[in-house]
């Protein structure tokens, strides 16, 4: 009989333990709790507020349950009141329709505010653009402004908003660098837009998040943020020392395989556009128009 | 086709070869046992050709438990592979196949048949009906489910399993990237069982609306029936979207159309939308009946009327409506604009409101009651914290900016297992324990059941709580391996231990059932729990015509009311004399129809159009045959009824 009382308490303890564990961010491995840029920070704030507000319901529920089960167990000599036909209380019902409505309303406001905010550049610095193509099973990056390309490795200047323009030359994937911000899908023939920014220099792990078959688990890449000057030096050195990316090399890369980090001093100017189009980009443009907006469908 | 299969088996991973051998041996064993004990006739007459809703319910239950075993073994294999970094237990292809079949089986071949089992077993009894509205169709639904599941399960020994996840997004699921028969198996088996599900939805809506006993207005109907009504409404609106998605994907794969390939003007996002227009409501299809079960169990074992009945009904209906307006939350990160994402985010959170209300109503049903901690009640109680947490993490996911981070991570895995296992499965187990005596006439052993309960529950938390944390550590779902530097090893190891504890819990349930078949306490009263609704007024197991006389209902908890009145010395009004009862005949057509669908499906899987055509002709022949049948029922005489009631 006693068992359930204990079990519920046990669960509560277990659960609060789990929370403590999460909230304190006791380790820097909890990348979602360690945002390194304005986008990830907004999202992190959102995570915290939804968590705290939902606890306003969860904790009372657990507490009431433990209390009620303990008090009204069917055991000999239980003196607690027993009212088998009491089944209605307007006041109580108004309370528990009201509280969740209120909480959802508050959360709704924050959610809408942040959802809109995240479609805008995260800061007023002059932004840069990097085009990303997910391949089987590697990530290809093009720098249209300096005409270099990389594989499974991308450098960005710290403190500068970067707009990633995403597409796929393989099944759909999802581009995710948790410490810099949430993910966005890459889809063949379509272009998607994602703003990210790193506050401070550092190495951030990125990954493919949407399942794409055999080599999916190995589709990881590094994002290296450097001060602007160092970033420019890096670009120069790539231009000077790396081999160029030819169409043939790209056609090799497209084939399903797992790849290491690679750098290319240049790439055919039309390559990216061709990748989008050969996957049906023209149909997508037909429906969506040559739009600069950051949304579709 | 044969060559393809032989070739596949020869090259398959030893684990698969072993299970193929095991499958054949089991089959031979079953055939031998049936022959040895001379049970073929019995199996055919009493079960395969039955149209009795109670027996159909039991068959659903047995299949669901078997599938739970299969899906559970998949889960343990996956967790074993993930227990340590860089494990070499499963290769990536095999792992991909296992998580794809695991997800599909658990949702479509465990959760769905379990709810259908509960519906079939309890709904007609609770509303005082002799049967469902369309008993023959009910049998057809079951056999479609059965053969759909069979087709799906054959895939791993005959040609290869689907390996594109339970969502099977194109282009990954298109022929270009998944050339084997796996995805065809997925498409066709889901299509076949899906037809059955739609039919069940229609069947139970009509049953509930049209066949209630005299006096049982909608607002006097037990909450379980309300929840089934809500769930069936969702079924008939959601499943057609799945039907369309699968049909188009199947045509892309089998006939070379381009509905979902961009290259020729198709659009893969259309699939994603169609899939989730079904997929999201699907999770509510699974959970709504559980809300009903909980309401029955909590009220019965607290010996109290359900608190806030009207709120309960309203929230069921609200949930079923809102669940259509949230599907985009499964792909917030697919580039929809902030307006669209905001709408779907807020709508998703709104589902939490009626859900929260239900939880509070259950709590206040127990308040000032007398709570008996029997197995059904234990499983219901454990549902509450589980679902509170699952709902809370659902709200966290529903906030679009937060979801940009959580999406495709282990946080999502933990969330939906918490709602589907801690919610749907725990609730359905509560239902199984609750109605078990009604189904079989004996109770399940409580001690063994408690062992099962504790192993399962502790295992559950040990397994899934670490997965929330892994989500925060950026672990993506569906990876078959991970390097040690990620630091995900410890938590994964803990999670694997939890999975095995749950496995032990499941074994205890099996032992409990086997033990109780022999030694279980017989239920001679028909009312072992001191129940409140009409099914408890009948003997257990229930005679196949259910009610010798259709009861008249005056109150919500009709049977409770009758018992109270009897206690106060008010005798029920003298009964009218018995009349002969008309019941539908058994029929082998539903079985053959399912078989014909199976043959057609199998043919299509391997692009063998002759076999497929034979199967489809079989389907048409069955329908014609049925339409020409004139005499589909029989009468049970008063004498027979008297005899049955006396025994
Ligand atoms: C308060 C109610 C709930 C809310 C707000 C909610 C919200 C969500 C959201 C936003 C996602 C998508 C996460 C992502 O992929 O990024 C999700 C996933 C999921 N939820 Fe819930 N949920 C709720 C209740 C439920 C219930 C009751 C069930 C099942 C019985 C359920 C089962 C699932 C499943 C299966 C998935 C994952 C599907 C997949 O990607 O494979 N949820 N939920
Ligand atoms: Cu798109
Ligand atoms: Cu959903």
PDB file of C-alpha atoms in Angstrom, chain B residues 180-346:
ATOM      1  CA  UNK B 180      15.790  -2.173 -52.098  1.00  0.00           C
ATOM      2  CA  UNK B 181      12.278  -3.418 -51.337  1.00  0.00           C
ATOM      3  CA  UNK B 182      12.352  -2.042 -47.767  1.00  0.00           C
ATOM      4  CA  UNK B 183      10.427   1.177 -48.354  1.00  0.00           C
ATOM      5  CA  UNK B 184       7.944  -0.677 -50.553  1.00  0.00           C
ATOM      6  CA  UNK B 185       7.201  -2.924 -47.618  1.00  0.00           C
ATOM      7  CA  UNK B 186       6.681   0.158 -45.486  1.00  0.00           C
ATOM      8  CA  UNK B 187       4.371   1.830 -47.979  1.00  0.00           C
ATOM      9  CA  UNK B 188       2.225  -1.194 -48.666  1.00  0.00           C
ATOM     10  CA  UNK B 189       1.899  -2.580 -45.176  1.00  0.00           C
ATOM     11  CA  UNK B 190       0.936   0.803 -43.769  1.00  0.00           C
ATOM     12  CA  UNK B 191      -1.486   1.308 -46.601  1.00  0.00           C
ATOM     13  CA  UNK B 192      -3.208  -2.022 -45.963  1.00  0.00           C
ATOM     14  CA  UNK B 193      -3.491  -1.625 -42.215  1.00  0.00           C
ATOM     15  CA  UNK B 194      -4.444   2.039 -42.681  1.00  0.00           C
ATOM     16  CA  UNK B 195      -7.547   1.075 -44.630  1.00  0.00           C
ATOM     17  CA  UNK B 196      -8.530  -1.098 -41.698  1.00  0.00           C
ATOM     18  CA  UNK B 197      -7.989   1.775 -39.286  1.00  0.00           C
ATOM     19  CA  UNK B 198     -10.246   4.123 -41.217  1.00  0.00           C
ATOM     20  CA  UNK B 199     -12.945   1.457 -41.248  1.00  0.00           C
ATOM     21  CA  UNK B 200     -12.605   0.997 -37.506  1.00  0.00           C
ATOM     22  CA  UNK B 201     -12.937   4.740 -37.035  1.00  0.00           C
ATOM     23  CA  UNK B 202     -16.186   4.825 -38.972  1.00  0.00           C
ATOM     24  CA  UNK B 203     -17.461   1.692 -37.278  1.00  0.00           C
ATOM     25  CA  UNK B 204     -17.051   3.022 -33.773  1.00  0.00           C
ATOM     26  CA  UNK B 205     -18.388   6.476 -34.507  1.00  0.00           C
ATOM     27  CA  UNK B 206     -21.578   4.892 -35.794  1.00  0.00           C
ATOM     28  CA  UNK B 207     -21.672   2.404 -32.939  1.00  0.00           C
ATOM     29  CA  UNK B 208     -21.394   5.111 -30.326  1.00  0.00           C
ATOM     30  CA  UNK B 209     -23.805   7.490 -31.951  1.00  0.00           C
ATOM     31  CA  UNK B 210     -26.432   4.950 -32.904  1.00  0.00           C
ATOM     32  CA  UNK B 211     -26.350   1.984 -30.589  1.00  0.00           C
ATOM     33  CA  UNK B 212     -26.510   3.307 -27.067  1.00  0.00           C
ATOM     34  CA  UNK B 213     -28.986   1.660 -24.707  1.00  0.00           C
ATOM     35  CA  UNK B 214     -32.268   3.468 -24.140  1.00  0.00           C
ATOM     36  CA  UNK B 215     -31.804   6.384 -21.776  1.00  0.00           C
ATOM     37  CA  UNK B 216     -28.088   6.751 -22.333  1.00  0.00           C
ATOM     38  CA  UNK B 217     -27.901  10.265 -23.669  1.00  0.00           C
ATOM     39  CA  UNK B 218     -24.499  11.448 -24.814  1.00  0.00           C
ATOM     40  CA  UNK B 219     -23.990  13.245 -21.527  1.00  0.00           C
ATOM     41  CA  UNK B 220     -24.639  10.026 -19.624  1.00  0.00           C
ATOM     42  CA  UNK B 221     -22.134   8.061 -21.644  1.00  0.00           C
ATOM     43  CA  UNK B 222     -19.017   6.711 -19.916  1.00  0.00           C
ATOM     44  CA  UNK B 223     -15.941   8.840 -20.571  1.00  0.00           C
ATOM     45  CA  UNK B 224     -14.112   5.983 -22.235  1.00  0.00           C
ATOM     46  CA  UNK B 225     -16.762   5.986 -24.962  1.00  0.00           C
ATOM     47  CA  UNK B 226     -16.397   9.726 -25.324  1.00  0.00           C
ATOM     48  CA  UNK B 227     -12.660   9.364 -25.688  1.00  0.00           C
ATOM     49  CA  UNK B 228     -13.095   6.666 -28.315  1.00  0.00           C
ATOM     50  CA  UNK B 229     -15.502   8.904 -30.164  1.00  0.00           C
ATOM     51  CA  UNK B 230     -12.945  11.719 -30.106  1.00  0.00           C
ATOM     52  CA  UNK B 231     -10.179   9.398 -31.229  1.00  0.00           C
ATOM     53  CA  UNK B 232     -12.265   7.955 -34.074  1.00  0.00           C
ATOM     54  CA  UNK B 233     -13.148  11.420 -35.317  1.00  0.00           C
ATOM     55  CA  UNK B 234      -9.438  12.150 -35.482  1.00  0.00           C
ATOM     56  CA  UNK B 235      -8.895   8.852 -37.318  1.00  0.00           C
ATOM     57  CA  UNK B 236     -11.344   9.565 -40.076  1.00  0.00           C
ATOM     58  CA  UNK B 237      -9.881  12.995 -40.721  1.00  0.00           C
ATOM     59  CA  UNK B 238      -6.213  12.137 -40.330  1.00  0.00           C
ATOM     60  CA  UNK B 239      -5.749   8.728 -41.938  1.00  0.00           C
ATOM     61  CA  UNK B 240      -6.796   9.801 -45.422  1.00  0.00           C
ATOM     62  CA  UNK B 241      -3.750  12.098 -45.446  1.00  0.00           C
ATOM     63  CA  UNK B 242      -1.526   9.106 -44.754  1.00  0.00           C
ATOM     64  CA  UNK B 243      -3.297   7.129 -47.440  1.00  0.00           C
ATOM     65  CA  UNK B 244      -2.544   9.851 -49.951  1.00  0.00           C
ATOM     66  CA  UNK B 245       1.061  10.317 -48.852  1.00  0.00           C
ATOM     67  CA  UNK B 246       1.751   6.593 -49.084  1.00  0.00           C
ATOM     68  CA  UNK B 247      -0.057   6.213 -52.385  1.00  0.00           C
ATOM     69  CA  UNK B 248       1.975   9.003 -53.968  1.00  0.00           C
ATOM     70  CA  UNK B 249       5.249   7.744 -52.528  1.00  0.00           C
ATOM     71  CA  UNK B 250       4.385   4.236 -53.680  1.00  0.00           C
ATOM     72  CA  UNK B 251       3.660   5.490 -57.192  1.00  0.00           C
ATOM     73  CA  UNK B 252       6.961   7.366 -57.249  1.00  0.00           C
ATOM     74  CA  UNK B 253       8.743   4.180 -56.329  1.00  0.00           C
ATOM     75  CA  UNK B 254       6.799   1.571 -58.238  1.00  0.00           C
ATOM     76  CA  UNK B 255       5.552   3.405 -61.323  1.00  0.00           C
ATOM     77  CA  UNK B 256       8.225   6.082 -61.655  1.00  0.00           C
ATOM     78  CA  UNK B 257       6.050   9.150 -61.121  1.00  0.00           C
ATOM     79  CA  UNK B 258       7.566  12.316 -59.631  1.00  0.00           C
ATOM     80  CA  UNK B 259       5.207  13.548 -56.978  1.00  0.00           C
ATOM     81  CA  UNK B 260       7.973  14.058 -54.476  1.00  0.00           C
ATOM     82  CA  UNK B 261      11.072  14.601 -56.590  1.00  0.00           C
ATOM     83  CA  UNK B 262      11.941  18.212 -57.321  1.00  0.00           C
ATOM     84  CA  UNK B 263      13.675  17.302 -60.507  1.00  0.00           C
ATOM     85  CA  UNK B 264      10.492  16.855 -62.469  1.00  0.00           C
ATOM     86  CA  UNK B 265       8.405  19.418 -60.718  1.00  0.00           C
ATOM     87  CA  UNK B 266       7.392  17.399 -57.679  1.00  0.00           C
ATOM     88  CA  UNK B 267       7.909  18.559 -54.143  1.00  0.00           C
ATOM     89  CA  UNK B 268       9.273  16.541 -51.222  1.00  0.00           C
ATOM     90  CA  UNK B 269       7.891  19.077 -48.756  1.00  0.00           C
ATOM     91  CA  UNK B 270       4.440  18.010 -49.835  1.00  0.00           C
ATOM     92  CA  UNK B 271       5.201  14.588 -48.430  1.00  0.00           C
ATOM     93  CA  UNK B 272       6.476  16.060 -45.187  1.00  0.00           C
ATOM     94  CA  UNK B 273       3.253  18.032 -44.810  1.00  0.00           C
ATOM     95  CA  UNK B 274       0.976  15.143 -45.684  1.00  0.00           C
ATOM     96  CA  UNK B 275       2.868  12.809 -43.407  1.00  0.00           C
ATOM     97  CA  UNK B 276       2.539  15.079 -40.401  1.00  0.00           C
ATOM     98  CA  UNK B 277      -1.040  16.075 -41.187  1.00  0.00           C
ATOM     99  CA  UNK B 278      -1.582  12.447 -40.287  1.00  0.00           C
ATOM    100  CA  UNK B 279       1.426  11.948 -38.016  1.00  0.00           C
ATOM    101  CA  UNK B 280       0.643  14.533 -35.439  1.00  0.00           C
ATOM    102  CA  UNK B 281      -3.036  13.670 -35.017  1.00  0.00           C
ATOM    103  CA  UNK B 282      -1.920  10.049 -34.898  1.00  0.00           C
ATOM    104  CA  UNK B 283      -0.261  10.601 -31.542  1.00  0.00           C
ATOM    105  CA  UNK B 284      -3.565  11.934 -30.242  1.00  0.00           C
ATOM    106  CA  UNK B 285      -5.417   8.997 -31.743  1.00  0.00           C
ATOM    107  CA  UNK B 286      -3.228   6.890 -29.484  1.00  0.00           C
ATOM    108  CA  UNK B 287      -3.563   9.014 -26.392  1.00  0.00           C
ATOM    109  CA  UNK B 288      -7.246  10.012 -26.416  1.00  0.00           C
ATOM    110  CA  UNK B 289      -8.620   6.554 -25.570  1.00  0.00           C
ATOM    111  CA  UNK B 290      -6.066   6.429 -22.785  1.00  0.00           C
ATOM    112  CA  UNK B 291      -7.600   9.536 -21.277  1.00  0.00           C
ATOM    113  CA  UNK B 292     -10.856   7.628 -21.300  1.00  0.00           C
ATOM    114  CA  UNK B 293      -9.368   4.538 -19.682  1.00  0.00           C
ATOM    115  CA  UNK B 294      -7.817   6.673 -16.983  1.00  0.00           C
ATOM    116  CA  UNK B 295     -11.110   8.348 -16.251  1.00  0.00           C
ATOM    117  CA  UNK B 296     -12.783   4.959 -15.797  1.00  0.00           C
ATOM    118  CA  UNK B 297     -10.006   3.485 -13.713  1.00  0.00           C
ATOM    119  CA  UNK B 298      -9.451   6.479 -11.470  1.00  0.00           C
ATOM    120  CA  UNK B 299     -13.136   6.819 -10.751  1.00  0.00           C
ATOM    121  CA  UNK B 300     -13.653   3.109 -10.121  1.00  0.00           C
ATOM    122  CA  UNK B 301     -10.673   2.685  -7.830  1.00  0.00           C
ATOM    123  CA  UNK B 302     -11.354   5.875  -5.930  1.00  0.00           C
ATOM    124  CA  UNK B 303     -14.972   4.794  -5.543  1.00  0.00           C
ATOM    125  CA  UNK B 304     -16.055   8.223  -6.624  1.00  0.00           C
ATOM    126  CA  UNK B 305     -17.850   9.898  -9.464  1.00  0.00           C
ATOM    127  CA  UNK B 306     -15.507  11.391 -12.008  1.00  0.00           C
ATOM    128  CA  UNK B 307     -14.795  15.008 -11.209  1.00  0.00           C
ATOM    129  CA  UNK B 308     -15.809  17.629 -13.773  1.00  0.00           C
ATOM    130  CA  UNK B 309     -17.452  15.317 -16.305  1.00  0.00           C
ATOM    131  CA  UNK B 310     -18.446  18.173 -18.588  1.00  0.00           C
ATOM    132  CA  UNK B 311     -14.933  19.590 -18.579  1.00  0.00           C
ATOM    133  CA  UNK B 312     -13.638  16.157 -19.374  1.00  0.00           C
ATOM    134  CA  UNK B 313     -15.897  15.864 -22.399  1.00  0.00           C
ATOM    135  CA  UNK B 314     -15.131  19.385 -23.552  1.00  0.00           C
ATOM    136  CA  UNK B 315     -11.398  18.889 -23.243  1.00  0.00           C
ATOM    137  CA  UNK B 316     -11.520  15.619 -25.214  1.00  0.00           C
ATOM    138  CA  UNK B 317     -13.316  17.350 -28.035  1.00  0.00           C
ATOM    139  CA  UNK B 318     -11.034  20.378 -27.908  1.00  0.00           C
ATOM    140  CA  UNK B 319      -7.950  18.213 -28.110  1.00  0.00           C
ATOM    141  CA  UNK B 320      -9.281  16.342 -31.090  1.00  0.00           C
ATOM    142  CA  UNK B 321      -9.927  19.600 -32.924  1.00  0.00           C
ATOM    143  CA  UNK B 322      -6.711  21.424 -31.987  1.00  0.00           C
ATOM    144  CA  UNK B 323      -4.620  18.409 -32.906  1.00  0.00           C
ATOM    145  CA  UNK B 324      -5.217  19.235 -36.584  1.00  0.00           C
ATOM    146  CA  UNK B 325      -3.645  22.653 -36.272  1.00  0.00           C
ATOM    147  CA  UNK B 326      -0.221  21.754 -35.011  1.00  0.00           C
ATOM    148  CA  UNK B 327       1.425  19.493 -37.555  1.00  0.00           C
ATOM    149  CA  UNK B 328       3.994  22.055 -38.650  1.00  0.00           C
ATOM    150  CA  UNK B 329       5.705  21.808 -35.260  1.00  0.00           C
ATOM    151  CA  UNK B 330       7.433  18.723 -36.629  1.00  0.00           C
ATOM    152  CA  UNK B 331       9.316  20.850 -39.126  1.00  0.00           C
ATOM    153  CA  UNK B 332       9.578  24.341 -37.780  1.00  0.00           C
ATOM    154  CA  UNK B 333      13.072  24.334 -39.219  1.00  0.00           C
ATOM    155  CA  UNK B 334      12.041  23.669 -42.778  1.00  0.00           C
ATOM    156  CA  UNK B 335      11.934  27.304 -43.682  1.00  0.00           C
ATOM    157  CA  UNK B 336       8.360  28.356 -43.033  1.00  0.00           C
ATOM    158  CA  UNK B 337       8.102  32.056 -42.240  1.00  0.00           C
ATOM    159  CA  UNK B 338       7.818  33.453 -38.723  1.00  0.00           C
ATOM    160  CA  UNK B 339       4.076  33.962 -39.121  1.00  0.00           C
ATOM    161  CA  UNK B 340       3.429  30.325 -39.915  1.00  0.00           C
ATOM    162  CA  UNK B 341       5.782  29.108 -37.206  1.00  0.00           C
ATOM    163  CA  UNK B 342       4.198  31.396 -34.629  1.00  0.00           C
ATOM    164  CA  UNK B 343       0.721  30.171 -35.430  1.00  0.00           C
ATOM    165  CA  UNK B 344       1.660  26.531 -35.149  1.00  0.00           C
ATOM    166  CA  UNK B 345       3.753  27.131 -32.059  1.00  0.00           C
ATOM    167  CA  UNK B 346       0.927  28.760 -30.158  1.00  0.00           C
TER     168      UNK B 346
END
